[in-house]
Amino acid sequence: MRATLTGSPTIRPRSSPVPSSDSAVPSPSGKAATGLALALIGAIAFSGKAIIVKLAYRYGVDAVTLLMYRMLFAMPIFAAMGWWASRGKPPLSRRDWLGIAWLGVTGYYLASFLDFAGLAYITASLERLILYLNPTLVVLLGWLLYRRSIRRGQVLGMAISYCGVVLVFGHEASLQGKDVAWGVLLVFLSAVSYAVYLVYSGEMVRRVGSLRLVGLATTVACVCCIAQFVVLRPLSAALVAPEVLGLSVLNAVFCTAVPVLLVMMAIERIGAGAAAQAGMIGPLSTILMGVWLLGEPFTLWVAAGTALVVAGIFVFTRMRA
């Protein structure tokens, strides 16, 4: 008997045959293939978010309004997710609700707003490369806050990946000017914000559960994004092109809610490590969609920078304990 990720034991079959139940149990290879496919689709769907945001910006909408519509359409899905995961569970304490609210504001609302704002100044490819540095930021925060050790191999991986981002950033800055630096800073702060969420969410996940936490914390973030629009923009700003509404629905469903579920299902089947490795397709899919849908240039600088970032994160994750 061995424990699975879901906490339920897997019992090895006894020597005496069981006539019909074996055929109903999926083979390990089939389960792994399904998990890998879910992880790949989830990573590609996540990477489409930046493409949709860049397409919406072509219709003259700003980050505050666009983020409001994305979260408005996503809120029912995440609220339902939080309700579903809460069924049969003990009610949350006041401390739990405060923790969920804090994580929703710092981890989802702030990270989303900074990301959307940064995409107004940089390409989708560079944005995805910066966000892909997130595992390194989590480790760096662990070292700063908790004095957790960092292996030499991890330092090497971080150095390689950050060199890749600097390479692409330098190329974009030479073509588009100083605004690129502002966009890079905003997206990097978005990555830091989400890394803070990951560092501090460990205890909450153990108490509340991952699906319940994601559903409730993201619902809090949705409320914050809608409230931000009400405070900062006149209601007339909600009158946008129909294309913006369609892109926002697409973003909310297929690039926000669905990927969360797909990646969670993948982790249950193949584990967090394998799912993270499959996520390496994210930057590559963003670049391909950026070239295809946005007409972004694909140069040797972008190719070299992407290769460095992916290789660096691969080395980094392989060196983790």
CSV table of C-alpha atoms in Angstrom, one decimal:
chain,number,residue,atom,x,y,z
A,1,MET,CA,0.0,0.0,0.0
A,2,ARG,CA,1.3,3.5,-0.9
A,3,ALA,CA,-0.2,6.9,-0.5
A,4,THR,CA,-1.2,8.9,-3.6
A,5,LEU,CA,-1.2,12.7,-3.9
A,6,THR,CA,-4.9,12.8,-3.1
A,7,GLY,CA,-4.2,11.1,0.3
A,8,SER,CA,-6.0,7.9,-0.6
A,9,PRO,CA,-4.0,4.7,-0.6
A,10,THR,CA,-3.3,2.6,-3.7
A,11,ILE,CA,-3.6,-1.1,-2.9
A,12,ARG,CA,-1.7,-3.6,-4.9
A,13,PRO,CA,-3.8,-6.5,-6.3
A,14,ARG,CA,-3.7,-9.7,-4.5
A,15,SER,CA,-2.5,-12.9,-6.1
A,16,SER,CA,-6.0,-14.2,-6.5
A,17,PRO,CA,-7.5,-12.8,-9.7
A,18,VAL,CA,-10.4,-10.4,-9.6
A,19,PRO,CA,-12.5,-11.1,-12.7
A,20,SER,CA,-13.8,-7.8,-13.9
A,21,SER,CA,-12.4,-4.9,-11.8
A,22,ASP,CA,-8.9,-5.0,-13.3
A,23,SER,CA,-10.1,-4.0,-16.7
A,24,ALA,CA,-11.8,-0.9,-15.3
A,25,VAL,CA,-8.6,0.4,-13.7
A,26,PRO,CA,-6.6,2.7,-16.1
A,27,SER,CA,-3.0,1.6,-16.8
A,28,PRO,CA,-0.2,3.6,-15.3
A,29,SER,CA,1.0,4.6,-18.8
A,30,GLY,CA,-2.5,5.7,-19.8
A,31,LYS,CA,-2.8,7.8,-16.6
A,32,ALA,CA,0.6,9.4,-17.2
A,33,ALA,CA,-0.3,10.2,-20.8
A,34,THR,CA,-3.5,11.8,-19.8
A,35,GLY,CA,-1.8,13.8,-17.1
A,36,LEU,CA,0.9,15.0,-19.5
A,37,ALA,CA,-1.7,16.0,-22.1
A,38,LEU,CA,-3.6,18.0,-19.4
A,39,ALA,CA,-0.5,19.7,-18.3
A,40,LEU,CA,0.5,20.7,-21.8
A,41,ILE,CA,-2.9,22.0,-22.7
A,42,GLY,CA,-3.1,23.9,-19.4
A,43,ALA,CA,0.3,25.5,-20.0
A,44,ILE,CA,-0.6,26.5,-23.6
A,45,ALA,CA,-3.9,27.9,-22.4
A,46,PHE,CA,-2.2,29.9,-19.7
A,47,SER,CA,0.2,31.3,-22.2
A,48,GLY,CA,-2.6,32.6,-24.4
A,49,LYS,CA,-3.6,35.2,-21.8
A,50,ALA,CA,-0.9,37.6,-22.9
A,51,ILE,CA,-1.9,37.2,-26.5
A,52,ILE,CA,-5.6,38.0,-25.8
A,53,VAL,CA,-4.6,41.1,-23.7
A,54,LYS,CA,-2.4,42.4,-26.5
A,55,LEU,CA,-5.2,41.9,-29.0
A,56,ALA,CA,-7.7,43.7,-26.8
A,57,TYR,CA,-5.4,46.7,-26.4
A,58,ARG,CA,-5.7,47.3,-30.1
A,59,TYR,CA,-9.3,48.4,-29.5
A,60,GLY,CA,-8.2,51.3,-27.2
A,61,VAL,CA,-9.1,49.7,-23.9
A,62,ASP,CA,-6.9,50.3,-20.8
A,63,ALA,CA,-5.6,47.8,-18.3
A,64,VAL,CA,-8.1,48.7,-15.5
A,65,THR,CA,-11.1,48.2,-17.7
A,66,LEU,CA,-9.8,45.1,-19.4
A,67,LEU,CA,-8.9,43.5,-16.1
A,68,MET,CA,-12.3,44.3,-14.7
A,69,TYR,CA,-14.0,42.5,-17.6
A,70,ARG,CA,-11.7,39.5,-17.3
A,71,MET,CA,-12.4,39.1,-13.6
A,72,LEU,CA,-16.1,39.9,-14.0
A,73,PHE,CA,-16.6,37.0,-16.3
A,74,ALA,CA,-14.2,34.7,-14.3
A,75,MET,CA,-15.8,35.4,-10.9
A,76,PRO,CA,-18.8,33.1,-11.2
A,77,ILE,CA,-16.5,30.2,-12.2
A,78,PHE,CA,-14.1,30.7,-9.2
A,79,ALA,CA,-17.0,31.3,-6.8
A,80,ALA,CA,-18.5,28.0,-7.9
A,81,MET,CA,-15.1,26.4,-7.5
A,82,GLY,CA,-14.8,27.7,-4.0
A,83,TRP,CA,-18.3,26.6,-3.1
A,84,TRP,CA,-17.8,23.1,-4.6
A,85,ALA,CA,-14.5,22.6,-2.7
A,86,SER,CA,-16.1,23.8,0.6
A,87,ARG,CA,-18.9,21.2,0.5
A,88,GLY,CA,-18.7,18.9,3.6
A,89,LYS,CA,-15.8,20.8,5.0
A,90,PRO,CA,-15.8,22.6,8.4
A,91,PRO,CA,-16.6,26.4,8.2
A,92,LEU,CA,-13.6,28.7,7.9
A,93,SER,CA,-12.5,30.6,10.9
A,94,ARG,CA,-12.0,34.4,11.0
A,95,ARG,CA,-8.3,33.9,10.7
A,96,ASP,CA,-8.8,31.7,7.6
A,97,TRP,CA,-11.0,34.4,5.9
A,98,LEU,CA,-8.4,37.1,6.7
A,99,GLY,CA,-5.7,34.9,5.2
A,100,ILE,CA,-7.7,34.2,2.1
A,101,ALA,CA,-8.5,37.9,1.6
A,102,TRP,CA,-4.8,38.9,2.1
A,103,LEU,CA,-3.6,36.2,-0.4
A,104,GLY,CA,-6.4,37.2,-2.9
A,105,VAL,CA,-5.3,40.8,-2.8
A,106,THR,CA,-1.5,40.3,-2.9
A,107,GLY,CA,-1.3,37.1,-4.9
A,108,TYR,CA,-4.0,37.4,-7.6
A,109,TYR,CA,-5.3,41.0,-7.7
A,110,LEU,CA,-2.0,42.8,-7.6
A,111,ALA,CA,-0.2,40.2,-9.8
A,112,SER,CA,-2.9,40.4,-12.4
A,113,PHE,CA,-3.1,44.2,-12.5
A,114,LEU,CA,0.7,44.7,-12.7
A,115,ASP,CA,0.9,42.0,-15.5
A,116,PHE,CA,-1.9,43.7,-17.5
A,117,ALA,CA,-0.3,47.1,-17.1
A,118,GLY,CA,3.1,45.8,-18.1
A,119,LEU,CA,1.8,44.2,-21.3
A,120,ALA,CA,0.9,47.7,-22.6
A,121,TYR,CA,4.7,48.3,-23.0
A,122,ILE,CA,6.4,45.0,-23.9
A,123,THR,CA,5.8,42.0,-26.2
A,124,ALA,CA,3.9,39.0,-25.1
A,125,SER,CA,7.0,36.9,-25.5
A,126,LEU,CA,9.1,39.0,-23.1
A,127,GLU,CA,6.2,39.0,-20.6
A,128,ARG,CA,6.0,35.2,-20.6
A,129,LEU,CA,9.8,34.9,-20.2
A,130,ILE,CA,9.7,37.2,-17.1
A,131,LEU,CA,6.8,35.3,-15.5
A,132,TYR,CA,8.6,32.0,-16.2
A,133,LEU,CA,11.2,33.1,-13.7
A,134,ASN,CA,8.6,32.6,-10.9
A,135,PRO,CA,10.2,29.5,-9.4
A,136,THR,CA,13.5,31.3,-8.9
A,137,LEU,CA,11.7,34.2,-7.1
A,138,VAL,CA,10.0,31.7,-4.7
A,139,VAL,CA,13.4,30.2,-3.8
A,140,LEU,CA,15.0,33.7,-3.4
A,141,LEU,CA,12.1,34.8,-1.1
A,142,GLY,CA,12.5,31.6,0.9
A,143,TRP,CA,16.2,32.5,1.4
A,144,LEU,CA,15.5,36.1,2.3
A,145,LEU,CA,12.6,35.4,4.7
A,146,TYR,CA,13.4,32.0,6.1
A,147,ARG,CA,17.1,31.6,5.4
A,148,ARG,CA,16.5,28.5,3.4
A,149,SER,CA,19.6,27.3,1.6
A,150,ILE,CA,20.1,27.6,-2.1
A,151,ARG,CA,22.1,25.0,-4.0
A,152,ARG,CA,24.9,25.9,-6.4
A,153,GLY,CA,23.1,24.3,-9.2
A,154,GLN,CA,20.1,26.5,-8.5
A,155,VAL,CA,22.2,29.6,-8.6
A,156,LEU,CA,23.6,28.4,-12.0
A,157,GLY,CA,20.1,27.9,-13.3
A,158,MET,CA,19.0,31.3,-12.1
A,159,ALA,CA,22.0,33.0,-13.7
A,160,ILE,CA,21.3,31.3,-17.0
A,161,SER,CA,17.6,32.2,-17.1
A,162,TYR,CA,18.1,35.8,-16.0
A,163,CYS,CA,20.7,36.2,-18.7
A,164,GLY,CA,18.1,35.1,-21.2
A,165,VAL,CA,15.6,37.7,-20.0
A,166,VAL,CA,18.2,40.5,-20.1
A,167,LEU,CA,19.1,39.5,-23.7
A,168,VAL,CA,15.6,39.8,-24.9
A,169,PHE,CA,15.0,42.9,-22.9
A,170,GLY,CA,18.1,44.6,-24.3
A,171,HIS,CA,16.9,43.8,-27.9
A,172,GLU,CA,13.4,45.1,-27.3
A,173,ALA,CA,14.7,48.3,-25.6
A,174,SER,CA,16.9,49.0,-28.6
A,175,LEU,CA,13.9,48.8,-30.8
A,176,GLN,CA,11.1,50.4,-28.7
A,177,GLY,CA,12.8,52.7,-26.4
A,178,LYS,CA,12.7,53.4,-22.6
A,179,ASP,CA,9.0,52.4,-22.2
A,180,VAL,CA,10.2,48.8,-22.4
A,181,ALA,CA,12.0,49.2,-19.0
A,182,TRP,CA,8.8,50.3,-17.4
A,183,GLY,CA,6.9,47.4,-18.8
A,184,VAL,CA,9.6,44.9,-17.7
A,185,LEU,CA,9.5,46.4,-14.1
A,186,LEU,CA,5.7,46.1,-13.9
A,187,VAL,CA,5.7,42.5,-15.1
A,188,PHE,CA,8.6,41.6,-12.8
A,189,LEU,CA,6.8,43.0,-9.9
A,190,SER,CA,3.8,40.9,-10.9
A,191,ALA,CA,6.0,37.8,-10.8
A,192,VAL,CA,7.3,38.9,-7.3
A,193,SER,CA,3.7,39.4,-6.1
A,194,TYR,CA,2.7,36.0,-7.2
A,195,ALA,CA,5.8,34.5,-5.7
A,196,VAL,CA,4.9,36.1,-2.3
A,197,TYR,CA,1.5,34.4,-2.6
A,198,LEU,CA,3.1,31.0,-3.2
A,199,VAL,CA,5.5,31.4,-0.3
A,200,TYR,CA,2.8,32.3,2.2
A,201,SER,CA,0.1,30.1,0.9
A,202,GLY,CA,1.6,26.8,2.1
A,203,GLU,CA,0.0,26.9,5.5
A,204,MET,CA,-3.3,27.9,4.1
A,205,VAL,CA,-3.3,25.1,1.6
A,206,ARG,CA,-2.7,22.6,4.3
A,207,ARG,CA,-5.6,24.0,6.4
A,208,VAL,CA,-8.1,25.0,3.7
A,209,GLY,CA,-7.2,22.8,0.7
A,210,SER,CA,-5.7,24.0,-2.7
A,211,LEU,CA,-8.9,24.1,-4.8
A,212,ARG,CA,-10.9,25.8,-2.0
A,213,LEU,CA,-8.1,28.4,-1.5
A,214,VAL,CA,-7.8,29.1,-5.2
A,215,GLY,CA,-11.5,29.5,-5.7
A,216,LEU,CA,-12.0,31.8,-2.7
A,217,ALA,CA,-8.8,33.8,-3.0
A,218,THR,CA,-9.4,34.4,-6.7
A,219,THR,CA,-13.0,35.5,-6.0
A,220,VAL,CA,-11.6,38.1,-3.6
A,221,ALA,CA,-9.3,39.3,-6.4
A,222,CYS,CA,-12.2,39.5,-8.8
A,223,VAL,CA,-14.1,41.8,-6.4
A,224,CYS,CA,-10.9,43.9,-6.0
A,225,CYS,CA,-10.6,44.3,-9.8
A,226,ILE,CA,-14.2,45.3,-10.2
A,227,ALA,CA,-14.0,47.8,-7.3
A,228,GLN,CA,-10.8,49.3,-8.7
A,229,PHE,CA,-12.7,50.0,-12.0
A,230,VAL,CA,-15.6,51.6,-10.1
A,231,VAL,CA,-13.2,53.9,-8.1
A,232,LEU,CA,-10.8,54.8,-10.9
A,233,ARG,CA,-13.0,55.0,-14.0
A,234,PRO,CA,-16.3,56.5,-14.9
A,235,LEU,CA,-19.0,54.0,-15.7
A,236,SER,CA,-19.0,55.2,-19.3
A,237,ALA,CA,-15.6,53.5,-19.6
A,238,ALA,CA,-17.4,50.2,-19.5
A,239,LEU,CA,-18.7,50.9,-23.0
A,240,VAL,CA,-16.1,49.0,-25.0
A,241,ALA,CA,-16.0,47.4,-28.4
A,242,PRO,CA,-17.8,44.1,-28.7
A,243,GLU,CA,-14.5,42.4,-29.6
A,244,VAL,CA,-13.1,43.4,-26.2
A,245,LEU,CA,-16.0,41.7,-24.5
A,246,GLY,CA,-15.5,38.5,-26.6
A,247,LEU,CA,-11.8,38.5,-25.9
A,248,SER,CA,-12.5,39.0,-22.2
A,249,VAL,CA,-14.8,36.0,-22.0
A,250,LEU,CA,-12.2,33.9,-23.9
A,251,ASN,CA,-9.5,35.1,-21.4
A,252,ALA,CA,-11.7,34.5,-18.3
A,253,VAL,CA,-12.7,31.0,-19.3
A,254,PHE,CA,-10.1,29.4,-21.5
A,255,CYS,CA,-7.0,31.3,-20.2
A,256,THR,CA,-7.8,31.6,-16.6
A,257,ALA,CA,-10.3,29.2,-15.1
A,258,VAL,CA,-9.9,26.1,-17.3
A,259,PRO,CA,-6.1,26.0,-17.1
A,260,VAL,CA,-6.3,26.1,-13.3
A,261,LEU,CA,-8.5,22.9,-13.3
A,262,LEU,CA,-6.4,21.2,-16.0
A,263,VAL,CA,-3.1,21.7,-14.2
A,264,MET,CA,-4.6,20.5,-10.9
A,265,MET,CA,-5.9,17.4,-12.7
A,266,ALA,CA,-2.5,16.9,-14.2
A,267,ILE,CA,-0.8,17.2,-10.8
A,268,GLU,CA,-3.1,14.5,-9.5
A,269,ARG,CA,-2.0,12.1,-12.2
A,270,ILE,CA,1.7,12.8,-12.8
A,271,GLY,CA,2.8,14.9,-9.8
A,272,ALA,CA,3.8,18.6,-9.4
A,273,GLY,CA,7.4,18.0,-10.8
A,274,ALA,CA,6.3,16.5,-14.1
A,275,ALA,CA,3.5,19.0,-14.5
A,276,ALA,CA,6.1,21.8,-14.0
A,277,GLN,CA,8.4,20.3,-16.6
A,278,ALA,CA,5.5,20.2,-19.1
A,279,GLY,CA,4.9,23.8,-18.4
A,280,MET,CA,8.1,24.6,-20.2
A,281,ILE,CA,6.1,24.7,-23.4
A,282,GLY,CA,4.5,27.9,-22.1
A,283,PRO,CA,7.1,30.4,-23.3
A,284,LEU,CA,7.5,28.6,-26.6
A,285,SER,CA,3.7,28.6,-27.3
A,286,THR,CA,3.5,32.3,-26.4
A,287,ILE,CA,6.2,33.2,-28.9
A,288,LEU,CA,4.6,31.1,-31.6
A,289,MET,CA,1.2,32.7,-31.0
A,290,GLY,CA,2.7,36.1,-30.8
A,291,VAL,CA,4.3,35.7,-34.2
A,292,TRP,CA,1.2,34.2,-35.7
A,293,LEU,CA,-1.6,36.4,-34.1
A,294,LEU,CA,0.2,39.6,-33.2
A,295,GLY,CA,2.9,39.8,-35.8
A,296,GLU,CA,5.6,40.1,-33.2
A,297,PRO,CA,9.1,39.7,-34.7
A,298,PHE,CA,10.9,36.4,-34.1
A,299,THR,CA,14.6,37.1,-34.2
A,300,LEU,CA,17.8,35.3,-33.2
A,301,TRP,CA,17.8,37.5,-30.0
A,302,VAL,CA,14.4,36.2,-29.0
A,303,ALA,CA,15.3,32.6,-29.8
A,304,ALA,CA,18.6,32.8,-27.9
A,305,GLY,CA,17.0,34.5,-24.9
A,306,THR,CA,14.1,31.9,-24.8
A,307,ALA,CA,16.6,29.0,-25.0
A,308,LEU,CA,18.5,30.5,-22.1
A,309,VAL,CA,15.4,31.0,-19.9
A,310,VAL,CA,14.0,27.5,-20.6
A,311,ALA,CA,17.4,25.9,-20.1
A,312,GLY,CA,18.1,27.8,-16.9
A,313,ILE,CA,14.7,26.9,-15.4
A,314,PHE,CA,15.3,23.3,-16.4
A,315,VAL,CA,18.6,23.3,-14.6
A,316,PHE,CA,17.1,25.1,-11.6
A,317,THR,CA,14.2,22.7,-11.2
A,318,ARG,CA,16.4,19.6,-11.6
A,319,MET,CA,18.6,20.9,-8.7
A,320,ARG,CA,15.7,21.4,-6.3
A,321,ALA,CA,15.5,19.1,-3.3
